[in-house]
Coordinates of C-alpha atoms in Angstrom, one line a residue:
X289 CA 95.5 131.6 98.3
X290 CA 94.2 132.7 101.4
X291 CA 95.9 134.2 104.3
X292 CA 95.9 131.5 106.7
X293 CA 97.2 129.5 103.6
X294 CA 100.2 132.6 102.8
X295 CA 101.1 132.6 106.6
X296 CA 101.7 128.9 106.8
X297 CA 103.7 128.7 103.5
X298 CA 105.5 131.9 104.9
X299 CA 106.8 129.7 108.5
X300 CA 108.6 127.5 105.9
X301 CA 112.3 127.4 105.9
X302 CA 113.4 128.4 102.0
X303 CA 117.1 127.2 100.3
X304 CA 118.1 129.4 98.2
X305 CA 119.0 127.2 94.5
X306 CA 121.8 129.5 93.7
X307 CA 123.4 130.0 97.3
X308 CA 122.7 127.1 99.2
X309 CA 121.8 128.5 101.9
X310 CA 118.9 128.8 104.2
X311 CA 116.4 131.2 104.5
X312 CA 114.0 131.2 107.8
X313 CA 110.9 132.7 105.2
X314 CA 108.6 135.7 106.1
X315 CA 108.6 135.3 110.0
X316 CA 109.8 138.3 112.3
X317 CA 113.7 137.5 113.6
X318 CA 112.3 136.9 117.7
X319 CA 110.0 134.6 116.2
X320 CA 112.9 132.7 114.0
X321 CA 115.5 132.9 116.9
X322 CA 112.5 131.4 119.7
X323 CA 111.7 128.8 117.1
X324 CA 114.9 127.7 117.3
X325 CA 116.4 127.9 120.8
X326 CA 115.2 126.2 124.1
X327 CA 112.8 128.3 126.3
X328 CA 115.3 129.3 128.8
X329 CA 118.1 130.8 126.4
X330 CA 115.1 131.9 124.2
X331 CA 113.8 133.9 127.3
X332 CA 117.4 134.5 128.5
X333 CA 117.9 136.1 125.0
X334 CA 114.7 138.0 124.8
X335 CA 115.6 139.9 128.9
X336 CA 119.1 140.9 127.5
X337 CA 118.4 142.1 123.6
X338 CA 116.6 145.3 124.8
X339 CA 120.0 146.5 126.6
X340 CA 121.8 146.0 123.7
X341 CA 120.0 147.7 121.8
X342 CA 118.9 150.5 124.1
X343 CA 122.8 150.9 124.1
X344 CA 123.1 151.7 120.7
X345 CA 122.3 155.0 120.3
X346 CA 124.8 155.8 123.3
X347 CA 127.6 153.9 121.2
X348 CA 127.1 155.8 118.3
X349 CA 127.0 159.3 119.9
X350 CA 130.3 158.1 121.9
X351 CA 131.7 157.9 118.6
X352 CA 131.1 160.8 117.2
X353 CA 132.6 162.8 119.9
X354 CA 135.5 161.0 121.1
X355 CA 136.6 159.0 117.8
X356 CA 139.8 159.8 116.3
X357 CA 142.9 158.9 114.0
X358 CA 145.4 157.9 116.5
X359 CA 142.6 156.4 118.7
X360 CA 141.3 154.3 116.0
X361 CA 144.8 152.7 115.9
X362 CA 145.4 152.9 119.3
X363 CA 142.3 150.7 120.1
X364 CA 142.6 148.2 116.9
X365 CA 146.2 147.8 117.8
X366 CA 145.7 146.8 121.6
X367 CA 142.4 144.6 120.4
X368 CA 144.9 142.4 119.3
X369 CA 146.1 141.6 122.6
X370 CA 143.3 140.5 124.3
X371 CA 142.2 137.7 121.5
X372 CA 142.7 134.1 120.8
X373 CA 145.4 134.7 118.6
X374 CA 147.7 137.0 120.7
X375 CA 147.9 134.0 123.3
X376 CA 148.3 131.0 121.5
X377 CA 151.5 133.1 120.0
X378 CA 152.9 134.2 123.9
X379 CA 152.1 131.0 125.8
X380 CA 154.4 129.0 123.9
X381 CA 157.3 131.4 124.6
X382 CA 156.4 131.6 128.2
X383 CA 157.2 128.0 128.5
X384 CA 160.1 128.0 126.5
X385 CA 162.0 130.8 128.4
X386 CA 161.8 129.1 132.1
X387 CA 158.1 130.7 133.1
X388 CA 156.3 127.3 132.8
X389 CA 154.2 128.1 136.4
X390 CA 153.1 131.2 135.4
X391 CA 152.1 130.0 132.3
X392 CA 150.1 126.8 133.2
X393 CA 148.0 129.3 135.0
X394 CA 148.0 131.8 132.3
X395 CA 146.7 129.1 129.6
X396 CA 144.1 127.6 131.8
X397 CA 143.1 130.8 132.1
X398 CA 143.1 132.0 128.3
X399 CA 141.4 129.2 127.6
X400 CA 138.4 128.8 130.3
X401 CA 137.9 132.3 128.8
X402 CA 137.7 131.7 125.3
X403 CA 135.8 128.6 126.4
X404 CA 132.9 130.0 128.6
X405 CA 133.1 133.4 126.5
X406 CA 132.2 130.8 123.2
X407 CA 129.6 129.0 124.9
X408 CA 127.7 131.9 126.2
X409 CA 127.5 133.8 123.0
X410 CA 126.0 130.5 121.4
X411 CA 123.8 129.6 123.8
X412 CA 122.3 133.2 123.6
X413 CA 122.9 134.4 120.4
X414 CA 122.9 138.1 121.4
X415 CA 123.5 140.8 117.8
X416 CA 126.6 142.8 118.1
X417 CA 125.4 147.0 118.0
X418 CA 124.1 147.3 114.8
X419 CA 126.2 148.9 111.9
X420 CA 125.2 151.3 110.6
X421 CA 124.8 153.9 113.0
X422 CA 127.9 152.0 114.4
X423 CA 131.3 152.1 113.0
X424 CA 132.8 148.8 113.7
X425 CA 136.6 148.9 114.0
X426 CA 138.8 145.9 114.0
X427 CA 142.0 144.4 112.5
X428 CA 139.9 140.7 112.2
X429 CA 136.9 140.2 109.3
X430 CA 136.2 137.6 111.2
X431 CA 134.8 138.8 114.2
X432 CA 132.5 140.6 113.1
X433 CA 130.7 137.1 112.3
X434 CA 130.7 136.1 116.2
X435 CA 128.2 136.3 118.0
X436 CA 128.3 139.8 120.9
X437 CA 127.1 138.7 124.1
X438 CA 129.1 138.3 125.8
X439 CA 132.7 140.2 125.3
X440 CA 135.4 137.5 124.9
X441 CA 138.0 140.4 124.9
X442 CA 136.9 142.0 128.3
X443 CA 136.6 138.0 130.1
X444 CA 140.4 137.8 128.7
X445 CA 141.2 141.1 130.1
X446 CA 139.9 141.2 133.4
X447 CA 141.1 137.7 134.7
X448 CA 144.5 138.1 132.6
X449 CA 144.7 141.1 134.2
X450 CA 144.4 139.9 138.2
X451 CA 146.5 136.7 137.8
X452 CA 149.4 138.5 136.7
X453 CA 148.5 141.6 139.2
X454 CA 148.5 138.6 142.0
X455 CA 151.0 136.8 140.9
X456 CA 152.8 140.4 141.4
X457 CA 151.7 141.0 145.2
X458 CA 152.8 137.6 146.1
X459 CA 156.6 137.7 144.9
X460 CA 159.5 139.4 147.3
X461 CA 159.5 143.2 146.7
X462 CA 163.4 142.5 147.1
X463 CA 163.6 140.8 143.8
X464 CA 162.1 144.2 142.1
X465 CA 164.3 147.1 141.1
X466 CA 162.7 150.6 142.5
X467 CA 159.1 151.4 141.0
X468 CA 159.6 148.3 138.5
X469 CA 156.5 146.9 140.5
X470 CA 154.6 149.6 140.7
X471 CA 154.9 150.2 136.9
X472 CA 153.9 146.8 136.1
X473 CA 150.9 147.1 138.4
X474 CA 149.9 150.4 135.9
X475 CA 150.3 148.8 133.1
X476 CA 147.8 145.9 133.9
X477 CA 145.0 148.7 134.9
X478 CA 145.9 150.2 131.2
X479 CA 146.0 147.0 129.7
X480 CA 142.7 146.0 131.1
X481 CA 141.2 149.5 130.5
X482 CA 142.4 149.9 126.3
X483 CA 140.9 146.0 125.6
X484 CA 137.5 146.5 127.6
X485 CA 137.0 150.4 126.6
X486 CA 138.4 149.4 123.5
X487 CA 135.9 147.1 122.5
X488 CA 133.0 150.0 123.1
X489 CA 135.5 152.8 121.3
X490 CA 135.3 150.3 118.6
X491 CA 131.8 149.5 118.6
X492 CA 132.2 146.2 118.6
X493 CA 130.1 145.4 121.9
X494 CA 128.0 147.2 123.7
X495 CA 127.9 148.3 127.4
X496 CA 126.2 145.2 128.5
X497 CA 128.6 142.9 126.9
X498 CA 131.4 143.8 128.7
X499 CA 129.9 143.5 132.1
X500 CA 129.0 140.5 130.9
X501 CA 132.0 139.7 129.9
X502 CA 133.6 140.9 132.7
X503 CA 131.6 139.3 135.5
X504 CA 132.9 135.5 133.5
X505 CA 136.1 137.1 134.0
X506 CA 136.4 137.9 137.4
X507 CA 134.8 134.3 137.7
X508 CA 137.3 132.6 135.9
X509 CA 139.9 134.6 138.0
X510 CA 138.6 133.6 141.2
X511 CA 138.5 130.0 141.0
X512 CA 141.6 129.5 138.9
X513 CA 143.3 131.9 141.8
X514 CA 141.5 130.3 145.0
X515 CA 142.9 126.6 143.9
X516 CA 145.7 127.4 142.3
X517 CA 148.0 125.6 144.5
X518 CA 145.5 122.4 144.1
X519 CA 145.4 122.8 139.9
X520 CA 149.4 123.2 140.0
X521 CA 150.1 120.2 142.1
X522 CA 148.0 117.8 139.8
X523 CA 149.0 119.8 136.7
X524 CA 152.6 118.3 137.2
X525 CA 152.3 115.2 139.6
X526 CA 152.6 111.5 138.5
X527 CA 148.9 111.1 139.3
X528 CA 147.9 108.1 137.0
X529 CA 144.1 109.3 136.9
X530 CA 145.0 112.7 135.9
X531 CA 145.0 112.5 132.3
X532 CA 142.6 110.1 131.4
X533 CA 140.0 112.7 133.6
X534 CA 141.4 115.8 131.8
X535 CA 140.4 114.1 127.9
X536 CA 137.1 112.8 129.0
X537 CA 136.4 116.3 130.9
X538 CA 137.8 118.3 127.4
X539 CA 135.0 115.8 125.3
X540 CA 132.7 116.1 127.6
X541 CA 133.3 120.3 127.4
X542 CA 133.2 120.3 123.7
X543 CA 130.1 118.0 123.2
X544 CA 128.2 120.5 125.5
X545 CA 128.9 123.4 123.3
X546 CA 125.0 124.6 122.3
X547 CA 124.4 124.7 118.4
X548 CA 124.0 128.5 117.4
X549 CA 121.6 129.5 115.5
X550 CA 123.7 131.5 113.2
X551 CA 127.1 130.4 111.3
X552 CA 128.9 132.1 114.3
X553 CA 132.9 130.4 114.4
X554 CA 133.1 130.8 118.8
X555 CA 132.8 127.0 118.3
X556 CA 136.2 126.5 116.6
X557 CA 138.1 128.4 119.2
X558 CA 136.6 127.2 122.0
X559 CA 137.5 123.6 120.8
X560 CA 141.3 125.0 119.8
X561 CA 142.0 126.1 123.6
X562 CA 139.6 122.7 125.6
X563 CA 142.4 120.7 123.3
X564 CA 145.3 122.5 124.0
X565 CA 144.7 121.4 127.7
X566 CA 144.4 118.0 126.5
X567 CA 147.7 117.7 125.4
X568 CA 149.0 120.4 127.8
X569 CA 148.6 119.0 131.2
X570 CA 149.3 114.6 130.7
X571 CA 152.2 116.4 128.8
X572 CA 153.5 118.6 131.5
X573 CA 152.9 115.3 133.5
X574 CA 155.4 113.4 131.7
X575 CA 158.0 115.8 131.0
X576 CA 158.3 116.5 135.0
X577 CA 159.2 112.9 135.1
X578 CA 162.0 113.5 132.7
X579 CA 165.6 114.2 133.0
X580 CA 165.1 117.1 130.4
X581 CA 162.8 119.3 133.1
X582 CA 164.4 121.5 136.4
X583 CA 162.3 120.9 139.1
X584 CA 163.7 124.5 140.8
X585 CA 161.3 126.8 141.1
X586 CA 158.3 124.4 140.5
X587 CA 158.3 120.6 138.8
X588 CA 157.8 120.8 135.2
X589 CA 160.0 123.8 134.2
X590 CA 161.6 124.3 131.1
X591 CA 165.0 124.9 131.7
X592 CA 166.4 128.3 129.9
X593 CA 169.4 130.3 131.1
X594 CA 170.0 134.0 129.5
X595 CA 173.9 131.8 129.3
X596 CA 172.4 130.8 126.3
X597 CA 173.2 134.0 124.6
X598 CA 170.9 136.4 122.4
X599 CA 171.7 134.2 118.8
X600 CA 170.7 130.6 120.7
X601 CA 167.4 132.0 122.2
X602 CA 166.5 133.1 118.7
X603 CA 166.4 130.1 117.3
X604 CA 165.5 128.5 120.2
X605 CA 162.0 130.8 119.6
X606 CA 161.8 130.2 115.6
X607 CA 162.9 126.2 116.2
X608 CA 159.8 126.0 118.5
X609 CA 157.4 127.6 116.4
X610 CA 159.0 126.0 113.0
X611 CA 158.3 122.6 115.0
X612 CA 154.4 123.8 115.4
X613 CA 154.0 124.9 112.3
X614 CA 155.2 121.3 110.5
X615 CA 153.0 119.2 113.0
X616 CA 150.2 121.2 112.8
X617 CA 150.8 121.1 108.6
X618 CA 151.6 117.1 108.5
X619 CA 148.4 116.5 111.2
X620 CA 146.0 117.9 109.4
X621 CA 146.8 116.8 105.9
X622 CA 146.8 113.1 107.4
X623 CA 143.8 113.8 109.0
X624 CA 141.9 115.0 105.8
X625 CA 142.8 111.8 104.5
X626 CA 142.1 109.8 107.4
X627 CA 138.9 110.8 109.0
X628 CA 136.3 111.4 105.9
X629 CA 135.7 107.4 105.3
X630 CA 135.4 106.5 108.7
X631 CA 132.8 109.7 109.2
X632 CA 131.1 108.5 106.3
X633 CA 131.3 105.0 106.7
X634 CA 129.8 105.2 110.1
X635 CA 127.3 108.4 109.2
X636 CA 128.7 109.9 112.4
X637 CA 126.9 113.6 113.8
X638 CA 128.1 116.5 113.0
X639 CA 127.2 120.3 114.1
X640 CA 124.8 122.2 111.9
X641 CA 126.9 125.1 109.8
X642 CA 129.7 122.0 109.8
X643 CA 129.2 120.2 105.5
X644 CA 128.8 116.7 106.6
X645 CA 131.2 113.7 105.0
X646 CA 128.6 112.1 102.9
X647 CA 128.3 115.2 100.4
X648 CA 132.0 115.1 99.6
X649 CA 134.3 112.5 98.7
X650 CA 137.9 113.4 100.1
X651 CA 139.6 116.4 102.0
X652 CA 143.0 114.9 100.6
X653 CA 143.9 118.0 98.2
X654 CA 142.1 120.5 100.1
X655 CA 144.3 123.5 101.2
X656 CA 144.9 123.6 104.6
X657 CA 145.4 127.2 104.9
X658 CA 147.0 129.5 107.3
X659 CA 149.2 128.2 109.8
X660 CA 148.3 128.5 112.5
X661 CA 144.7 128.5 111.7
X662 CA 143.7 130.9 114.7
X663 CA 146.0 133.6 113.3
X664 CA 145.0 135.7 110.4
X665 CA 147.9 138.0 109.9
X666 CA 146.9 139.5 106.3
X667 CA 143.7 141.2 108.2
X668 CA 146.1 143.1 110.5
X669 CA 146.8 145.9 107.2
X670 CA 144.6 147.9 106.0
X671 CA 141.2 150.2 106.9
X672 CA 140.4 149.2 110.4
X673 CA 136.5 150.5 109.6
X674 CA 134.0 148.3 108.8
X675 CA 130.4 149.6 108.1
X676 CA 127.1 147.3 107.3
X677 CA 125.7 144.5 107.5
X678 CA 128.5 141.7 108.2
X679 CA 126.6 138.2 108.8
X680 CA 123.4 136.5 109.3
X681 CA 122.5 138.1 112.7
X682 CA 123.4 141.4 111.5
X683 CA 120.7 141.2 109.0
X684 CA 118.1 139.7 111.5
X685 CA 119.0 142.3 113.8
X686 CA 118.3 145.2 111.2
X687 CA 115.0 143.8 109.7
X688 CA 114.4 143.3 113.7
X689 CA 114.9 146.2 115.2
X690 CA 112.9 147.6 111.8
X691 CA 109.8 145.3 112.4
X692 CA 109.6 146.4 116.0
X693 CA 109.5 150.2 115.6
X694 CA 107.0 149.3 112.3
X695 CA 104.6 148.1 114.3
X696 CA 105.2 150.7 117.2
X697 CA 104.2 153.1 114.1
X698 CA 101.2 151.0 113.5
X699 CA 99.6 151.0 116.8
X700 CA 100.3 154.7 117.5
X701 CA 98.3 155.7 114.2
X702 CA 95.4 153.0 115.4
X703 CA 95.6 154.5 118.6
X704 CA 95.8 158.3 117.2
X705 CA 92.6 157.3 114.2
X706 CA 90.2 154.9 117.3
X707 CA 90.5 157.6 119.9
X708 CA 93.1 155.2 121.7
X709 CA 91.7 152.0 121.2
X710 CA 94.7 149.3 121.6
X711 CA 95.8 147.6 118.7
X712 CA 95.1 144.1 119.5
X713 CA 91.3 145.1 120.4
X714 CA 90.9 145.3 116.6
X715 CA 89.5 142.6 113.9
X716 CA 92.2 141.0 111.4
X717 CA 90.7 143.1 108.7
X718 CA 91.4 146.2 110.1
X719 CA 94.8 145.0 111.1
X720 CA 95.7 144.1 107.5
X721 CA 94.1 147.5 106.2
X722 CA 96.2 149.6 108.4
X723 CA 99.2 147.7 107.4
X724 CA 98.3 147.9 103.7
X725 CA 97.9 151.8 104.0
X726 CA 100.9 152.2 106.5
X727 CA 103.1 150.2 103.9
X728 CA 104.8 153.0 102.1
X729 CA 106.4 154.6 104.6
X730 CA 107.2 151.9 106.8
X731 CA 110.7 151.7 107.8
X732 CA 111.4 148.2 105.8
X733 CA 109.9 149.3 102.6
X734 CA 111.4 153.0 102.9
X735 CA 115.2 152.5 103.3
X736 CA 118.4 151.0 102.1
X737 CA 120.1 147.4 103.6
X738 CA 123.6 148.6 104.3
X739 CA 126.5 145.9 103.3
X740 CA 129.4 148.0 103.5
X741 CA 129.1 148.7 100.3
X742 CA 127.4 151.6 98.6
X743 CA 125.8 149.9 95.8
X744 CA 123.7 147.5 98.5
X745 CA 120.2 149.2 98.4
X746 CA 116.6 147.9 97.7
X747 CA 114.2 150.4 96.1
X748 CA 111.4 151.6 97.7
X749 CA 108.0 150.8 97.8
X750 CA 108.8 147.3 96.5
X751 CA 106.1 145.1 96.0
X752 CA 106.3 142.0 98.2
X753 CA 107.0 141.1 101.6
X754 CA 109.0 141.8 104.5
X755 CA 110.6 138.1 103.3
X756 CA 111.5 138.9 100.1
X757 CA 113.7 142.4 101.7
X758 CA 115.4 139.9 104.2
X759 CA 116.3 137.1 102.0
X760 CA 117.8 139.7 99.3
X761 CA 119.7 141.2 102.4
X762 CA 121.0 137.7 103.5
X763 CA 121.8 136.7 100.0
X764 CA 123.9 139.7 99.6
X765 CA 126.2 139.3 103.1
X766 CA 126.3 135.7 101.6
X767 CA 127.8 137.0 98.2
X768 CA 129.9 139.5 100.0
X769 CA 131.2 137.7 102.9
X770 CA 131.8 134.6 102.1
X771 CA 132.2 132.1 104.9
X772 CA 135.5 129.2 104.6
X773 CA 133.9 126.0 104.6
X774 CA 133.6 124.4 107.7
X775 CA 133.6 119.9 107.7
X776 CA 132.7 117.6 109.8
X777 CA 135.9 116.5 110.8
X778 CA 137.1 119.6 111.3
X779 CA 136.3 119.2 115.0
X780 CA 137.9 115.9 115.8
X781 CA 140.8 117.4 113.5
X782 CA 141.1 120.7 115.9
X783 CA 141.2 118.4 119.0
X784 CA 143.8 116.1 117.7
X785 CA 146.2 119.1 116.2
X786 CA 145.6 121.5 119.2
X787 CA 146.0 118.6 121.6
X788 CA 149.7 117.4 119.6
X789 CA 150.4 121.8 120.1
X790 CA 149.9 121.6 123.6
X791 CA 152.2 118.6 124.4
X792 CA 154.6 119.5 121.9
X793 CA 155.2 123.1 123.7
X794 CA 155.7 121.7 126.9
X795 CA 157.4 118.0 126.4
X796 CA 158.5 117.1 122.7
X797 CA 160.0 120.6 121.8
X798 CA 161.5 121.3 125.5
X799 CA 163.3 117.2 124.7
X800 CA 164.5 118.3 120.7
X801 CA 165.6 121.3 122.0
X802 CA 168.7 119.2 124.5
X803 CA 169.3 117.7 121.0
X804 CA 170.1 120.2 118.7
X805 CA 172.0 121.7 121.6
X806 CA 169.7 124.6 122.7
X807 CA 168.8 123.5 125.9
X808 CA 169.7 124.8 129.3
X809 CA 171.7 123.1 131.8
X810 CA 168.4 121.4 133.9
X811 CA 168.4 122.3 137.7
X812 CA 167.3 119.4 139.9
X813 CA 167.4 118.4 143.6

């Protein structure tokens, strides 16, 4: 086979029959991403990637100097209060205990933060700081499967902290006990700093990632706070065109999320939060018109009073959460029965990395999973240290850096041997001869591929190309970190399920509170 034929054959992806994944054959990861992304996305990725790579030694040095077991526990625990899981748990509680106005603004802030951070992650496909040398600290294994830029934790932390800070400043000081407001502001500062710096300490993000996330969070907060009165008005007033516009806007936002190159789960969280807004806003408008709601201090307030007592307050929470669990189980089970035949009949389109309905018969017996799906409580226990390659983007980044180092070594060697003459000035035969001479000492053929397991090594001086090494690492990662199956019907399922959760939280469940004796008397003027 000639060199041209060999290069041409290596340009074609290859499917591994045993693991059924597509391997980018024999091409540098930069070229691979460039071939999959639009010119704009590829150029922005190339611009930001050097900054992320340059910060890895800085983060590694910081970890060596400041890591401590107590800080490990602190930052991995506080990280939970900056992710989408925390907001999915906390937001219904705010609604059910009388903080409806803050909860609606909070929900919008959190939803936009998760959406836009996830949007740009899939748009740019930038890796996290490479491990090793970085030690990643996380209680959620799925977080390592996402792209790095921007940091969604930073986005949520800064937008939420500023949102609550502004609410504190606009409240009557007389309604606070001495020093309470000052302590609350101090707590918000500690919250934001802990989340953002914690992403660096935990090795989950670069400085560039956190800056990008912070800027997005600032933009979301500034927009929401500037138009908060108008937004609140349309979220509770009986304006006929608001519900269809909200639903149409939600579907549009979901449809424009870019297709990622790798199997990144960011899309699932984006869909979930957009769906919550699609259900919450129309339901809030309806609830404001019922006799079950209070219009003091604002319309569509879910009535609550401390006169209910501790027991009824706890039962209120248990009943509300239990209702959401039952809805999620029943709705998803029904959709898994109804949707596959429809998708198969009309050959509906599906996103990359999702299994099409044409390849399976039914999902009626498929397990629903944890409740709710965005919560991964079992992963909150055990060791928080994650070392090694965890995803395909990690593998691509590992070999991309190695290929870059190899190219630099080769060019330096050529300059030394040819009196400083530039690498590109040599013929192809000279380049191939030099490459063959230097291959044994190259970064790719003289090292180990870390996969979080001491046994994950490839032999020194292995015969073959970089493709063989990279393909081997990809297969190893797939074996050690198998992905949960994602079906094409999951997109519509999430829209329906989480829209239902948003609607039930602010409309259905408050009405049920009255029927089961857990409601406070509504206040209406």
